[in-house]
GROMACS .gro file of C-alpha atoms in nm:
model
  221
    1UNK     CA    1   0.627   1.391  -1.410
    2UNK     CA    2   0.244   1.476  -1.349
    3UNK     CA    3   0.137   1.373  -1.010
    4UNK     CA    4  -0.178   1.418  -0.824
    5UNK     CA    5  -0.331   1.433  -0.440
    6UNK     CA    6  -0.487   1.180  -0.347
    7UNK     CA    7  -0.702   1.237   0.004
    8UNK     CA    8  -0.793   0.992   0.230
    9UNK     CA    9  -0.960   1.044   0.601
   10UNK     CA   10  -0.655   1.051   0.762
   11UNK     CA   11  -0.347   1.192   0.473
   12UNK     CA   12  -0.312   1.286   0.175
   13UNK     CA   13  -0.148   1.046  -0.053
   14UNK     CA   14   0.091   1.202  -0.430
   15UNK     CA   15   0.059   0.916  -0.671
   16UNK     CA   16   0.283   0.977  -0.981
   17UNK     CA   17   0.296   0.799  -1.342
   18UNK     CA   18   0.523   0.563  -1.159
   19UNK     CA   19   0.321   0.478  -0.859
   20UNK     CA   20   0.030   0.420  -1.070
   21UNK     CA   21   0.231   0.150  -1.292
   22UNK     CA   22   0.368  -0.010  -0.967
   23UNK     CA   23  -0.016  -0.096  -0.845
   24UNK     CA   24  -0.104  -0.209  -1.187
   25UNK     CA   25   0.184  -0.448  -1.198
   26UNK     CA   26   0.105  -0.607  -0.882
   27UNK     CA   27  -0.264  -0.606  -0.900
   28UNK     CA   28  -0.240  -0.774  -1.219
   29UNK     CA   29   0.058  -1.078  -1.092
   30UNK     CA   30  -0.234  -1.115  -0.800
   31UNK     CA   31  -0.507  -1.158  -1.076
   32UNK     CA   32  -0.221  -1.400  -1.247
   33UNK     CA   33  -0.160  -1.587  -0.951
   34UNK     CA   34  -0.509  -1.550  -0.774
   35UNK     CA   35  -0.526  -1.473  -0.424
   36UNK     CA   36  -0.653  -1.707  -0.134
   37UNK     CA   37  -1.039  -1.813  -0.187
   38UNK     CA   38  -1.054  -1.599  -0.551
   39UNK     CA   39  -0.981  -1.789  -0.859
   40UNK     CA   40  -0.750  -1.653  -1.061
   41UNK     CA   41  -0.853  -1.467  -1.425
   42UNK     CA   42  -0.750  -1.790  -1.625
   43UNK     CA   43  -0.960  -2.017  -1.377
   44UNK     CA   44  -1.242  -1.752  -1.432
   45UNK     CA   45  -1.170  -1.722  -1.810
   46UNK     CA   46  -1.281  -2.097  -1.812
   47UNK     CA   47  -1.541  -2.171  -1.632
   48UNK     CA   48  -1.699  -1.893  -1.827
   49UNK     CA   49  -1.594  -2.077  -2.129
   50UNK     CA   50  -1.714  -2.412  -2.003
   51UNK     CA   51  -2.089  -2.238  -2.026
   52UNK     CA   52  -2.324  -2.249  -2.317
   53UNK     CA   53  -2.344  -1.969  -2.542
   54UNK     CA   54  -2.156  -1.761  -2.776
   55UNK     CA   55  -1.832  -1.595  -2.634
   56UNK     CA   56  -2.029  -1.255  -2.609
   57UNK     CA   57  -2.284  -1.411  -2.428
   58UNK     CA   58  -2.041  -1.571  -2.187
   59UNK     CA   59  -1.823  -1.273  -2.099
   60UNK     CA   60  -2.183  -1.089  -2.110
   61UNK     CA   61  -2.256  -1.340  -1.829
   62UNK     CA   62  -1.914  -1.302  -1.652
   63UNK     CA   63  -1.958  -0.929  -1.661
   64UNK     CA   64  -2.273  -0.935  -1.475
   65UNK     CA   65  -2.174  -1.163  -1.201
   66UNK     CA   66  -1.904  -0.934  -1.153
   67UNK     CA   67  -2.108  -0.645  -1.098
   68UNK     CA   68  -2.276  -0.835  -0.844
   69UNK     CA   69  -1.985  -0.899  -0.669
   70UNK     CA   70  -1.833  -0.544  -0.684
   71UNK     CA   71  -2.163  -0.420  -0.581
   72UNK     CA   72  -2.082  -0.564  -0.269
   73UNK     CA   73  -1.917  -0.360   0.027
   74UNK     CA   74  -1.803  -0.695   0.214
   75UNK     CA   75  -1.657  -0.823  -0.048
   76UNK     CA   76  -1.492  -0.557  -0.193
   77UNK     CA   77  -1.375  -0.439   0.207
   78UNK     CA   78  -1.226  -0.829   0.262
   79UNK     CA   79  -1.007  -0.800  -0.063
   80UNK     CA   80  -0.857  -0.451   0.123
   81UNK     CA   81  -0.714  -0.738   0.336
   82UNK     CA   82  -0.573  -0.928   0.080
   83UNK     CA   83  -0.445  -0.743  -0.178
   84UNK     CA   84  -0.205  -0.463   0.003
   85UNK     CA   85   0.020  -0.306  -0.249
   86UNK     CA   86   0.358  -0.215  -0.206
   87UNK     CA   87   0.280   0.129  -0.253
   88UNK     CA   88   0.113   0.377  -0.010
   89UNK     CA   89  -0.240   0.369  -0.145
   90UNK     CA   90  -0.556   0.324   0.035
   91UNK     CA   91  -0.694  -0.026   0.088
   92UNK     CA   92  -0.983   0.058  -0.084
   93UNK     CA   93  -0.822   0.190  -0.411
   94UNK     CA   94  -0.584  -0.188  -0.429
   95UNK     CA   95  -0.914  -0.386  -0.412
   96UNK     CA   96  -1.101  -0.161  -0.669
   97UNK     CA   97  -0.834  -0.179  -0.894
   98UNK     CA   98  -0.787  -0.552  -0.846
   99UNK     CA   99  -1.176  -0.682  -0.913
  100UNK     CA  100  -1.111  -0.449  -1.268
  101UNK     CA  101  -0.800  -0.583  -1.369
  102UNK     CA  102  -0.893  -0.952  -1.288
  103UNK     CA  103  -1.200  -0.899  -1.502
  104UNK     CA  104  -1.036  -0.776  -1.801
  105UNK     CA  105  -0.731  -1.049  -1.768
  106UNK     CA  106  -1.040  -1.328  -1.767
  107UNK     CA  107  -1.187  -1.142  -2.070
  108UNK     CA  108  -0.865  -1.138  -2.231
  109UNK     CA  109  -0.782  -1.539  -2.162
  110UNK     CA  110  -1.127  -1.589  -2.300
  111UNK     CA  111  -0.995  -1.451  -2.621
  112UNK     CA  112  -0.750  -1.664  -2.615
  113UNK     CA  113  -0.501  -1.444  -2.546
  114UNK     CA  114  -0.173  -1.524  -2.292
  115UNK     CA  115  -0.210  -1.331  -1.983
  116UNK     CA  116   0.198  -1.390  -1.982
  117UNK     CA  117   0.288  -1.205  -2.253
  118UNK     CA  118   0.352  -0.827  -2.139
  119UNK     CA  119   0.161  -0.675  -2.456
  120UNK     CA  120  -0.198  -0.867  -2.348
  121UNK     CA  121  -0.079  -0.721  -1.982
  122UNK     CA  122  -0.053  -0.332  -2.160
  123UNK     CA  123  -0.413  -0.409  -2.330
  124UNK     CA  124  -0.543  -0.481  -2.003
  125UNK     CA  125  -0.427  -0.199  -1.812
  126UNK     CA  126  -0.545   0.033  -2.146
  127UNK     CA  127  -0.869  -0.129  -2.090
  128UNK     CA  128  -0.865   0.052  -1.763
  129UNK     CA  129  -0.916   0.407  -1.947
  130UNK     CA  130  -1.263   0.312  -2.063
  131UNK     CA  131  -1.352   0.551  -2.366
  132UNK     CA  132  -0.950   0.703  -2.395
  133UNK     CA  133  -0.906   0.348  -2.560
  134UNK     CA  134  -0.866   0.424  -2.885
  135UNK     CA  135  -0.711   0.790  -2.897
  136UNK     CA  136  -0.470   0.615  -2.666
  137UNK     CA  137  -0.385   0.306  -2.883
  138UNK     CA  138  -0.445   0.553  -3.184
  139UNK     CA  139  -0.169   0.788  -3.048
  140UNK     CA  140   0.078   0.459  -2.977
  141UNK     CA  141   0.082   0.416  -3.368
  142UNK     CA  142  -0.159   0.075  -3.338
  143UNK     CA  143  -0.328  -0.038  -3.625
  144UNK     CA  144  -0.734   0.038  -3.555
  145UNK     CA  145  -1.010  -0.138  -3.728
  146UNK     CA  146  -0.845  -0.479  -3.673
  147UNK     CA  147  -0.914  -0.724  -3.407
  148UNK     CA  148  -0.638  -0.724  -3.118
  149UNK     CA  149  -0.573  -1.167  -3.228
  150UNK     CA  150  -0.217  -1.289  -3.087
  151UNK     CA  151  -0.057  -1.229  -3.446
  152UNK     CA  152  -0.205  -0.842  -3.482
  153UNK     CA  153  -0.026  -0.747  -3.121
  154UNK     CA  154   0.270  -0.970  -3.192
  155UNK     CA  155   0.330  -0.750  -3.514
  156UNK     CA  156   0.213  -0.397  -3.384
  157UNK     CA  157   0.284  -0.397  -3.026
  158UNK     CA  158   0.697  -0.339  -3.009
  159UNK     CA  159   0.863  -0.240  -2.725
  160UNK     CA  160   0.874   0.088  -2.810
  161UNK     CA  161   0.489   0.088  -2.907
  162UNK     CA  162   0.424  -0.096  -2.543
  163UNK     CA  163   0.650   0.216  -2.380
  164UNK     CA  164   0.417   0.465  -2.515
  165UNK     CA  165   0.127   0.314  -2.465
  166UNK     CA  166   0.239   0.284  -2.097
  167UNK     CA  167   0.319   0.653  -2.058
  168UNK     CA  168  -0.034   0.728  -2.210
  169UNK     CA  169  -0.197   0.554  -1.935
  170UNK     CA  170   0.017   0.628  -1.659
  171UNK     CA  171  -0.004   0.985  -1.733
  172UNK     CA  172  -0.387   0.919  -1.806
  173UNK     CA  173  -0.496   0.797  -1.471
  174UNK     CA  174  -0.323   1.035  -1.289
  175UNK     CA  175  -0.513   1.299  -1.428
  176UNK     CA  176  -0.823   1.108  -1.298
  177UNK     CA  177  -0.666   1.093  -0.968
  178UNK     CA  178  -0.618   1.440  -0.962
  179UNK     CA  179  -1.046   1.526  -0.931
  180UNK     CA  180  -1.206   1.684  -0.628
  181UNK     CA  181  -1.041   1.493  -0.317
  182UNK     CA  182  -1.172   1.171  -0.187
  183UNK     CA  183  -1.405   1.146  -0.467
  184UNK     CA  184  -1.078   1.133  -0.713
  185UNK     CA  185  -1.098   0.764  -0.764
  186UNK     CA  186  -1.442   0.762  -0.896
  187UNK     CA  187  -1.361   1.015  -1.121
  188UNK     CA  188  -1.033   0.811  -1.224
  189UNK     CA  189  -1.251   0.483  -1.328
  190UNK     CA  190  -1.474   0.666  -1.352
  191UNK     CA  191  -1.752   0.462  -1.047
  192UNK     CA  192  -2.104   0.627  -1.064
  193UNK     CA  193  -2.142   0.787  -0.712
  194UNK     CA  194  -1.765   0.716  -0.596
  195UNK     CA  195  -1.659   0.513  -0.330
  196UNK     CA  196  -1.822   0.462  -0.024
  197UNK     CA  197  -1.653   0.265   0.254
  198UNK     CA  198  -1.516   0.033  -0.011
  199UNK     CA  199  -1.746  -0.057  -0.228
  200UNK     CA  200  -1.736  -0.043  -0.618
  201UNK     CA  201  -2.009   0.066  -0.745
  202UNK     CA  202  -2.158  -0.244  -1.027
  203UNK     CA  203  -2.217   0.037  -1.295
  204UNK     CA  204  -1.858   0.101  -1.322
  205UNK     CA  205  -1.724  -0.259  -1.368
  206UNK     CA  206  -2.067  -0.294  -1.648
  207UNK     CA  207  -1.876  -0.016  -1.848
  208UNK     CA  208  -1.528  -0.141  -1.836
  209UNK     CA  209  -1.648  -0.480  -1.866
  210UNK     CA  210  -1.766  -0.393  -2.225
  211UNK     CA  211  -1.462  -0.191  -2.288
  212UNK     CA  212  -1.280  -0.486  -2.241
  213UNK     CA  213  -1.530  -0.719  -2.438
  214UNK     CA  214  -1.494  -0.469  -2.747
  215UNK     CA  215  -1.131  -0.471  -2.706
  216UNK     CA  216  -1.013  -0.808  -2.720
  217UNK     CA  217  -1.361  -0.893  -2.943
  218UNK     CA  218  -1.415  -0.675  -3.216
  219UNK     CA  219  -1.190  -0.415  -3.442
  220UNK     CA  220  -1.077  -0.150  -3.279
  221UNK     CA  221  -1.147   0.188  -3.361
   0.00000   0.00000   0.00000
């Protein structure tokens, strides 16, 4: 199984397919769930949807407040409290990976898709891959130039189709992880100018923002 080093200031951490799947699936039952003083991604899906606007214009909206908040070393360093991972990550990495996958679940909900259902939780973790979307849903046999409605990923998304599509981006981030060191996580999300002392930086979570907007809004492909 492809693994990669991951260094911190004080070890060096191996993350594997299956230690990147393990922090997905908790990150994302914490973005389910929400976490104490954070709303959860429904309870941000709608007060986004409450606002005036087309639905582009309101995830537009939600997208940029998000930046602003993952622009933010305090906030991003308090979440390192919050959301620890049962896997040996750095805190940093759990909270980065948290403000994404939040996002793209409230994007998701938004499009009126159920965060429950563990083929909207795939999408969201493809989401994750930025421009590998579409070779990767491409190579999983999904339809492209359709719309990704409740009745398209009921039909295309089996569980075979879900297990490759899994693999895909197991095996893709862990190639990410494998760049240059410390720096590997911003070349996994890709962040522009990598991490420093926790912070995300806002131009990352602009792009996957829209990845996730064109995703769950318009055909794929």
């Amino acid at each position: 199984m492809a693994q990669a080093a991951v260094n911190t200031p004080n070890c060096e951490v191996n993350v594997n397919a299956g230690t990147i799947m393990r922090m997905l699936d908790f990150a994302y039952e914490k973005a389910i769930t929400g976490v104490p003083g954070l709303d959860s991604a429904a309870e941000l899906a709608r007060s986004y949807r409450s606002q005036p606007g087309s639905l582009d214009e309101q995830i537009n909206r939600l997208i940029r407040w998000q930046n602003t908040k993952s622009a933010s070393a305090g906030f991003v360093t308090g979440l390192g409290g919050m959301i620890t991972l049962p896997v040996t990550l750095p805190a940093n990495m759990t909270s980065v990976i948290f403000i994404q996958i939040r996002m793209i679940a409230a994007i998701a909900h938004m499009a009126d898709l159920d965060l429950r259902d563990d083929r909207v939780k795939t999408l969201v973790y493809v989401a994750l891959c930025g421009s590998a979307v579409v070779d990767i849903l491409k190579s999983a046999g999904m339809r492209l130039g359709t719309q990704l409605t409740n009745q398209m990923i009921q039909k295309y998304l089996t569980a075979e189709v879900m297990k490759a599509i899994n693999k895909a981006v197991g095996f893709k981030l862990v190639a990410k992880f494998g760049q240059s060191g410390a720096a590997s996580f911003s070349k996994m999300v890709p962040l522009l100018g990598g991490i420093v002392g926790g912070s995300l930086d806002a131009y990352t979570t602009h792009l996957v923002g829209n990845t996730a907007r064109k995703m769950f809004t318009q055909p794929i492909g």
